Tab-separated table of C-alpha atoms in Angstrom:
chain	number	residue	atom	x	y	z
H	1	UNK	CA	-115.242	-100.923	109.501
H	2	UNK	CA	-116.954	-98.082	108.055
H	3	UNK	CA	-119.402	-99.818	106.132
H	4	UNK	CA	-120.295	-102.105	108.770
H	5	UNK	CA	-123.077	-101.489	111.336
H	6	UNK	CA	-121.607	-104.304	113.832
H	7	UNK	CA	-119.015	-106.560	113.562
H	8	UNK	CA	-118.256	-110.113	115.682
H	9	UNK	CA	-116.808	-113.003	116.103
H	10	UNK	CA	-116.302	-116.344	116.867
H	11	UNK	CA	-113.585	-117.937	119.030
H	12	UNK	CA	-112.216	-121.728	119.218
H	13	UNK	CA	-109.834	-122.716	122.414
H	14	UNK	CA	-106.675	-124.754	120.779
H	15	UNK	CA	-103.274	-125.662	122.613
H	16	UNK	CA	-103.007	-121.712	120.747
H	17	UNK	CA	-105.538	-120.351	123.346
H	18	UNK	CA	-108.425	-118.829	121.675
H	19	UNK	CA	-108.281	-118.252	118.026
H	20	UNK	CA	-110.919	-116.049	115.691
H	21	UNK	CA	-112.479	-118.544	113.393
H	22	UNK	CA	-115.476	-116.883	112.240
H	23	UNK	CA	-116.059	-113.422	111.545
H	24	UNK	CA	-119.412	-111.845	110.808
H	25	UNK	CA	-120.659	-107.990	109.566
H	26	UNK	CA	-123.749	-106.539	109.202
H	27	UNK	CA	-123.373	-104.444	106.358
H	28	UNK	CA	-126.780	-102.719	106.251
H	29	UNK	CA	-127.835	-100.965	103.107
H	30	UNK	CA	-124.322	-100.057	101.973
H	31	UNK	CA	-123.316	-102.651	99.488
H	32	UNK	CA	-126.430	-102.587	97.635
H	33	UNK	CA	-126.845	-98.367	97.837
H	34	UNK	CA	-122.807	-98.089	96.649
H	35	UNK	CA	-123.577	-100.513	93.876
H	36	UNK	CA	-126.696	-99.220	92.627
H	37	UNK	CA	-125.381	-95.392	92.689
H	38	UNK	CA	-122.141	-96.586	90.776
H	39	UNK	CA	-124.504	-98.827	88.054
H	40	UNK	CA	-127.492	-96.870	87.962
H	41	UNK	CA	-129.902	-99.673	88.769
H	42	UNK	CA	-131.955	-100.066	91.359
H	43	UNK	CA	-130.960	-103.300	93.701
H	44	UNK	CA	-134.358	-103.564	95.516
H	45	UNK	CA	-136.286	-105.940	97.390
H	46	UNK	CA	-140.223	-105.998	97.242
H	47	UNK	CA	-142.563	-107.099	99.876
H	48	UNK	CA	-146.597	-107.741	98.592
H	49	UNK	CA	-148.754	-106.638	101.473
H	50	UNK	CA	-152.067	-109.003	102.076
H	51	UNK	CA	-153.660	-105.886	102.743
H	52	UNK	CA	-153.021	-102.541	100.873
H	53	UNK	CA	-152.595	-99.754	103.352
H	54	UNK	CA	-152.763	-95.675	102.813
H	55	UNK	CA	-149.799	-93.656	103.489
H	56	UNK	CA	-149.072	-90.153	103.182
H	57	UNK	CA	-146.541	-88.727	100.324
H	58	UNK	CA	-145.777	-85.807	98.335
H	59	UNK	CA	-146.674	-85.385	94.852
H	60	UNK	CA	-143.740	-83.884	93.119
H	61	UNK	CA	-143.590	-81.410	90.027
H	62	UNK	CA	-140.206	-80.160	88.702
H	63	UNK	CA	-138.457	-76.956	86.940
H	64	UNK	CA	-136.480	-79.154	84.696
H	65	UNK	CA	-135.262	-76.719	82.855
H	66	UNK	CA	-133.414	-74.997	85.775
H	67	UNK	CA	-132.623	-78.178	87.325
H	68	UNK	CA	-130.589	-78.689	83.780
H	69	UNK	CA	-129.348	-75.335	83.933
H	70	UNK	CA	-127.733	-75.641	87.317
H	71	UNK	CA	-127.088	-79.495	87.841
H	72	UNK	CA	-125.985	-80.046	83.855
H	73	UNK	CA	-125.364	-84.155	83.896
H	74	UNK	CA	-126.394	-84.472	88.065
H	75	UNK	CA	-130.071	-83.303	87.035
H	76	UNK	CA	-131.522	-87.240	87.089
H	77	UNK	CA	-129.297	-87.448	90.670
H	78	UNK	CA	-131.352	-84.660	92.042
H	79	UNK	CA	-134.392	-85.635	90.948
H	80	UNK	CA	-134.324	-89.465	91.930
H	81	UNK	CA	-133.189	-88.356	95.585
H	82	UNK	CA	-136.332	-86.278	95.915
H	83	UNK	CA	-138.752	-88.844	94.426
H	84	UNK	CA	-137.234	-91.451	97.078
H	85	UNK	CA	-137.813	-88.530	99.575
H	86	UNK	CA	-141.240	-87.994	98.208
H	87	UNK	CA	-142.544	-91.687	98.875
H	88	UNK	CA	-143.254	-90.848	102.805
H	89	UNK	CA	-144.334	-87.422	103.508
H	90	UNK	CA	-142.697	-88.043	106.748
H	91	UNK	CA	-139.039	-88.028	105.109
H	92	UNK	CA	-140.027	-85.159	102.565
H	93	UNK	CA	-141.497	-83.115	105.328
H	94	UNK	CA	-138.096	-81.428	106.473
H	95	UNK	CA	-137.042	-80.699	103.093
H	96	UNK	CA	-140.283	-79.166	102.748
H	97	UNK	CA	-140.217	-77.440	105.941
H	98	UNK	CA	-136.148	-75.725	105.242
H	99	UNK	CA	-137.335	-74.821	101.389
H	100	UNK	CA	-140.958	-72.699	102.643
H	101	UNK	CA	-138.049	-71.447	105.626
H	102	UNK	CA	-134.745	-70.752	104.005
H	103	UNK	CA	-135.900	-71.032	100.203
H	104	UNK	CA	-133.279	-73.965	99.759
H	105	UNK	CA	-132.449	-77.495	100.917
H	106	UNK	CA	-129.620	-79.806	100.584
H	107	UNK	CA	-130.539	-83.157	99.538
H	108	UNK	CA	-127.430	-85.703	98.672
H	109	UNK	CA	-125.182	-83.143	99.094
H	110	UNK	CA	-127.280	-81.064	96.166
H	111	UNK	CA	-128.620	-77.395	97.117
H	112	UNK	CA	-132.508	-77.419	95.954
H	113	UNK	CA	-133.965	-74.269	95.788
H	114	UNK	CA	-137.446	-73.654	95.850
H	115	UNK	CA	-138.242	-72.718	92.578
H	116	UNK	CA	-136.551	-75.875	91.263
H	117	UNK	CA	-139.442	-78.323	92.356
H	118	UNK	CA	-142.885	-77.943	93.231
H	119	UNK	CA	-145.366	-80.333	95.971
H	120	UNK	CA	-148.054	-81.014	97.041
H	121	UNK	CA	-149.475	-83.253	99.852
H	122	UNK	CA	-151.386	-86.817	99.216
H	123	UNK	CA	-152.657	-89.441	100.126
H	124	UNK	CA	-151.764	-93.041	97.902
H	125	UNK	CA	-153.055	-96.734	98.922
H	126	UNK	CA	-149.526	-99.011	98.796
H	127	UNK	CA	-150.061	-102.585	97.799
H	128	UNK	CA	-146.449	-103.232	97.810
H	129	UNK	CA	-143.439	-101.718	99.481
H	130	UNK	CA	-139.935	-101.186	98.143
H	131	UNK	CA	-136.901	-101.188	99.863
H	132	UNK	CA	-133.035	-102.091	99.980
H	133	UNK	CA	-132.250	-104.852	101.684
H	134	UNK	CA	-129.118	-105.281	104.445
H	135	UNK	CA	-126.621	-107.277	103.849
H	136	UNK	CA	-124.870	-109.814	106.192
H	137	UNK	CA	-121.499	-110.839	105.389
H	138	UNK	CA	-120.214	-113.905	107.444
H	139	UNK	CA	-116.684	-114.944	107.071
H	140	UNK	CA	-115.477	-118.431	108.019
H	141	UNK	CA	-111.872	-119.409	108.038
H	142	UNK	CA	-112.203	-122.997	107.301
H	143	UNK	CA	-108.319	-123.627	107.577
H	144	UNK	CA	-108.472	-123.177	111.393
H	145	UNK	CA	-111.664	-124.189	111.950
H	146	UNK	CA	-110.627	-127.775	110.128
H	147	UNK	CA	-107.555	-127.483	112.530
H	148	UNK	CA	-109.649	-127.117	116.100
H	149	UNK	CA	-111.527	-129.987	114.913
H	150	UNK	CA	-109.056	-132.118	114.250
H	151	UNK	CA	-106.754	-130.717	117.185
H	152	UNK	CA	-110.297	-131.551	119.325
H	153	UNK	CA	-110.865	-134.771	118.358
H	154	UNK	CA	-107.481	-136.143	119.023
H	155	UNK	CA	-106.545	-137.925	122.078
H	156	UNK	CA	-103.879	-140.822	123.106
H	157	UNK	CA	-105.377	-144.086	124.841
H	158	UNK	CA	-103.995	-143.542	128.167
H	159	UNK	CA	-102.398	-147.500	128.219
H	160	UNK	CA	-100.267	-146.879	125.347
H	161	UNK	CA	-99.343	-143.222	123.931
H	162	UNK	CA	-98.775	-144.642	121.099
H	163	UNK	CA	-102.090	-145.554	120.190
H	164	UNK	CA	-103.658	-142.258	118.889
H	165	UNK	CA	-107.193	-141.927	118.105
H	166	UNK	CA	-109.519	-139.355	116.058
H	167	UNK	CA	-113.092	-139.124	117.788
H	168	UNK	CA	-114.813	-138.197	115.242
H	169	UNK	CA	-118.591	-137.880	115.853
H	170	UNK	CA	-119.813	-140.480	113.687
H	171	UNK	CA	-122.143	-138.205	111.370
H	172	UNK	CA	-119.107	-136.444	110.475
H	173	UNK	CA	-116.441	-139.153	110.577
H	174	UNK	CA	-115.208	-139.418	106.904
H	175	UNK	CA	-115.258	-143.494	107.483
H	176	UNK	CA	-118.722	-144.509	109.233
H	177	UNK	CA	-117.610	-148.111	109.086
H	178	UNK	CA	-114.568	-150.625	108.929
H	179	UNK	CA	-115.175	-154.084	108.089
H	180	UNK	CA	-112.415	-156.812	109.101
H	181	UNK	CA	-111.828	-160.747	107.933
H	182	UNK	CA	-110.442	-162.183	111.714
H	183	UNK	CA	-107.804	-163.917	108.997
H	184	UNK	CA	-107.730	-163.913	105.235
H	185	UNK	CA	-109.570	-166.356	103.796
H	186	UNK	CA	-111.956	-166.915	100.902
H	187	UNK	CA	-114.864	-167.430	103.101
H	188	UNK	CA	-114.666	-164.925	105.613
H	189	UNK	CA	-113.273	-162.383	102.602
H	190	UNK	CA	-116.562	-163.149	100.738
H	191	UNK	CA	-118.839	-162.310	104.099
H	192	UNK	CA	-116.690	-159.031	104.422
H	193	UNK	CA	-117.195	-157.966	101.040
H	194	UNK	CA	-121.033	-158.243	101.346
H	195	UNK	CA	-121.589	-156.261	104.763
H	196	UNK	CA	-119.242	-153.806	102.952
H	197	UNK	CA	-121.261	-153.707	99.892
H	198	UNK	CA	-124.592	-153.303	101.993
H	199	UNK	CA	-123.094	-150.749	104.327
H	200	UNK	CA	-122.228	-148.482	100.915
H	201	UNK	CA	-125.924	-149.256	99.007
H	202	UNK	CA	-126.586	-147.580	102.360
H	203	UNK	CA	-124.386	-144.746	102.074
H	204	UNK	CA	-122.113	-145.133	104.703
H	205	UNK	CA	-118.651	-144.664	103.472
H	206	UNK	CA	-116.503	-148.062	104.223
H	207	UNK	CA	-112.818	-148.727	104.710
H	208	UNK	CA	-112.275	-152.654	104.406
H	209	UNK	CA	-108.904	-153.598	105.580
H	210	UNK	CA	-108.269	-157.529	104.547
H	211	UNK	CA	-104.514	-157.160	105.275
H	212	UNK	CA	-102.269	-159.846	107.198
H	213	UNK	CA	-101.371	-157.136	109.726
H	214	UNK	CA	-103.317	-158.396	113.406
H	215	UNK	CA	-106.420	-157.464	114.212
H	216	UNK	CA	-105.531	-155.297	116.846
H	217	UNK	CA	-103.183	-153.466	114.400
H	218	UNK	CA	-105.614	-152.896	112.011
H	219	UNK	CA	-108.547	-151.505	115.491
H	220	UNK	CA	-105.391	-149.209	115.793
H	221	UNK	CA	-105.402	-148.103	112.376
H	222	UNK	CA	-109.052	-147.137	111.714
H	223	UNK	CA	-108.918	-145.669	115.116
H	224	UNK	CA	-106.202	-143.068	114.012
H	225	UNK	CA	-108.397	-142.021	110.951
H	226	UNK	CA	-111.373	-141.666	113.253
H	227	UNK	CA	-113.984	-144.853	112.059
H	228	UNK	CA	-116.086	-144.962	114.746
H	229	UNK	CA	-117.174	-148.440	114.157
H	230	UNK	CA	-115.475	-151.767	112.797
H	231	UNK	CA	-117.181	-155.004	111.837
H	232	UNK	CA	-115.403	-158.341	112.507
H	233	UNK	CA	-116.352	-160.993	110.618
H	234	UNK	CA	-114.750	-164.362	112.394
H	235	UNK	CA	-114.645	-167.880	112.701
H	236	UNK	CA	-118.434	-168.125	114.249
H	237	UNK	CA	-119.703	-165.668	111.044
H	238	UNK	CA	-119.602	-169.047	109.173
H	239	UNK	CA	-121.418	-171.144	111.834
H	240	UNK	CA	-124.317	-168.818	112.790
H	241	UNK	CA	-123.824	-165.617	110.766
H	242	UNK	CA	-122.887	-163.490	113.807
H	243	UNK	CA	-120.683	-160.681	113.857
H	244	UNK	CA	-118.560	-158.024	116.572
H	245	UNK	CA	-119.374	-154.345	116.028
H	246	UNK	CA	-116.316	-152.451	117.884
H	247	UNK	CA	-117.160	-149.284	119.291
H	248	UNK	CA	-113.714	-147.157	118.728
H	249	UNK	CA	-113.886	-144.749	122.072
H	250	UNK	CA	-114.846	-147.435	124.243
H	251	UNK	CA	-113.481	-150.460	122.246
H	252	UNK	CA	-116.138	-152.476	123.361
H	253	UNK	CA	-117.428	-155.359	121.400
H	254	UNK	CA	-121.245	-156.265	120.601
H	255	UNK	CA	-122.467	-159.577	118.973
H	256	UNK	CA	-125.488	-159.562	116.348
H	257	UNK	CA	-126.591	-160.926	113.106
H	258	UNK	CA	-125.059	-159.484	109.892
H	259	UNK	CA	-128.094	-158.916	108.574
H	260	UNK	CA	-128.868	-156.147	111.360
H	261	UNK	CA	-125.363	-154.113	110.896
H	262	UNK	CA	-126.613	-151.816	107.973
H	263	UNK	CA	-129.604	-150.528	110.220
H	264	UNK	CA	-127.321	-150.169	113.477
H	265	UNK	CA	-124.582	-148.058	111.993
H	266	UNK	CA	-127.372	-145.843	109.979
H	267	UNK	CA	-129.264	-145.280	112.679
H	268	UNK	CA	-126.329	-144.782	115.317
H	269	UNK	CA	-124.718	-142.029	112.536
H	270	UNK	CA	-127.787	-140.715	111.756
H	271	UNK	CA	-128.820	-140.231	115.525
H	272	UNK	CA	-131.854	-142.851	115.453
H	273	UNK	CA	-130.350	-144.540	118.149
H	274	UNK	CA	-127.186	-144.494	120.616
H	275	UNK	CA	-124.149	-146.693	121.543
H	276	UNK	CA	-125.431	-147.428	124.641
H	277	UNK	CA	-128.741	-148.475	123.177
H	278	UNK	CA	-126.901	-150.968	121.389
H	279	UNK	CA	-124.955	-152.684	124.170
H	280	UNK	CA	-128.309	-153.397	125.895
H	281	UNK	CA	-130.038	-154.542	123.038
H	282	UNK	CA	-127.172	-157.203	121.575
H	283	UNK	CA	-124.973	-159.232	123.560
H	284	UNK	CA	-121.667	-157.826	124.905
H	285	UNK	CA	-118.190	-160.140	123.811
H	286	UNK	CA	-114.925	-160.377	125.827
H	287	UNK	CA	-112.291	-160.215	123.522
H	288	UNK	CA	-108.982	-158.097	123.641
H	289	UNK	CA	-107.430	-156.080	120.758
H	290	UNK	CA	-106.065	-159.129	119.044
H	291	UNK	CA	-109.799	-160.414	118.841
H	292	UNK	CA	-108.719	-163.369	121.375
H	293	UNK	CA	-110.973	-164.419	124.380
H	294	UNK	CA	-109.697	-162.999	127.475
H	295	UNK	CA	-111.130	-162.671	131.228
H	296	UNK	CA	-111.368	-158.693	130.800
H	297	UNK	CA	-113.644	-157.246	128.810
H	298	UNK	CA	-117.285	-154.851	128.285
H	299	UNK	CA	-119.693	-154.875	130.703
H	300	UNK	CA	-123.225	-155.745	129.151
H	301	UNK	CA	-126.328	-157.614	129.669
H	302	UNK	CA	-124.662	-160.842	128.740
H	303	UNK	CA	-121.178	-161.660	127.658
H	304	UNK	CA	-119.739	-164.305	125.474
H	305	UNK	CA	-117.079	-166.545	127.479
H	306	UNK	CA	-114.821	-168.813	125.402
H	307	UNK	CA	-113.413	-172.445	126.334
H	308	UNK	CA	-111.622	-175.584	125.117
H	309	UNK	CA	-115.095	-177.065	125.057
H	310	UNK	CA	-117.173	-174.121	123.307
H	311	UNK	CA	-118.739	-171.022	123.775
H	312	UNK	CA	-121.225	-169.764	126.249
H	313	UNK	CA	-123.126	-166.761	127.420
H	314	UNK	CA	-123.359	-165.750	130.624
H	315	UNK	CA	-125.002	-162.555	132.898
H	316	UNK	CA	-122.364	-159.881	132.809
H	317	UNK	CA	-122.755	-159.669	136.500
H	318	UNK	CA	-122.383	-161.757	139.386
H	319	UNK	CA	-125.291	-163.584	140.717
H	320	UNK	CA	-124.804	-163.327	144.538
């Protein structure tokens, strides 16, 4: 563009190919030179210097009656495009240097002649200087760059194409949390409602889902809006005040106290700690996506194995 010094931009790769998304100009001076012309104010910037320095200008002294006479209603024109010439003696030299030559100058497109302004060389100590600032323009598209993340963060779990997921990163997941009764209860709906209530205090946006639909129905549907995390609150939340915290990606299970699920998710969203510091910190639990004990399941430190006669942990790995 004509007002722009540089242009660029930025690309995203979608099932499109690659697709501008962000476009940026460095406008320089123009915007703020166009608009000050056009509203005869000055639209500058000023920068105090710790220490004043000398410079070199030119001391101007002008025919105003012939600059009337010749420029009529242009007359303040001329004469502010000399003064801003006159501030460095090394921009008014050439002027200077064509009106001692050739008698006459042009200056904004204005023919000075010399008998229209006078100068002399000085010398003035500058405790400030004045200038017009540059102007970058950035551009963002937010439709398509919306699209490219949502187009990114969708996937199908490969055992069923049917299940579709949103990884969202959790600091940017619009759901940090989803907090499940294993069945719908008065008990169990009371525990949910307090980790819920604590998780918001905190911040973290919640989706509780106390619906008859399975458990592993309603995994599937926080998955597709891209929670990254879902407390369960079961049958052992009443004995010993244990919970599961599902990891969406992986849909592994951890077990901990409900008292310590506010600090995990803030931390884990808030980048204080990882995942993966969480599996080997808490217990890992073998469950499937109906929340029932089965023989597959996360690999951890320890894992929770269910029987007719109870519950045990065990090492995730074989002893040999």
């Amino acid at each position: 563009a004509h007002y722009a010094v540089d242009c660029w931009d930025l690309e995203i790769k979608s099932s499109y190919g690659w697709i501008e998304c962000v476009g940026h100009a460095d406008r320089a001076c123009y915007d703020l030179e166009v608009h000050s012309k056009v509203t005869k104010t000055p639209m500058l910037a000023t920068l105090k210097l710790d220490t004043p320095k000398e410079i070199e200008v030119a001391k101007l002294k002008f025919d105003r009656k012939t600059l009337g006479q010749v420029f009529k209603q242009d007359q303040r024109n001329v004469s502010r495009a000399l003064e801003a010439l006159a501030e460095d003696w090394k921009t008014f030299a050439p002027i200077a240097e064509q009106l001692e030559s050739d008698g006459k100058a042009t200056v904004d497109g204005f023919e000075i002649t010399k008998g229209m302004v006078t100068w002399t060389q000085a010398k003035k100590k500058v405790h400030e200087i004045k200038f017009t600032p540059s102007v970058i323009e950035p551009s963002f598209g937010m439709g398509r760059i919306l699209y490219s993340l949502l187009e990114h963060c969708f996937y199908q779990r490969e055992a069923d194409e049917q299940r579709c997921v949103m990884k969202f990163n959790p600091r940017v997941a619009p759901y940090k949390c989803a907090v499940l009764p294993i069945s719908s209860g008065d008990e169990t709906n009371a525990v949910v409602d307090e980790i819920a209530a604590d998780l918001m205090e905190s911040d973290l946006s919640t989706r509780v889902d106390k619906s008859t639909a399975a458990l592993g129905r309603r995994y599937a549907r926080a998955d597709e809006i891209g929670v990254p995390f879902a407390v369960t609150v079961d049958f052992d939340t009443l004995a010993d005040g244990s919970v599961t915290v599902r990891e969406r990606d992986s849909m592994l299970q951890i077990r901990l106290p409900k008292s310590e699920v506010t600090s995990l998710i803030f931390n884990i969203v808030h980048g204080r700690t990882t995942w993966e510091a969480a599996k080997e910190k808490y217990p890992s639990v073998q469950v499937n996506e109906d929340g029932e004990a089965t023989k597959e399941g996360p690999v951890g430190k320890t894992v929770i194995d269910g029987t007719i006669r109870g519950k045990f942990s065990r090492p995730a790995q074989k002893i040999v």
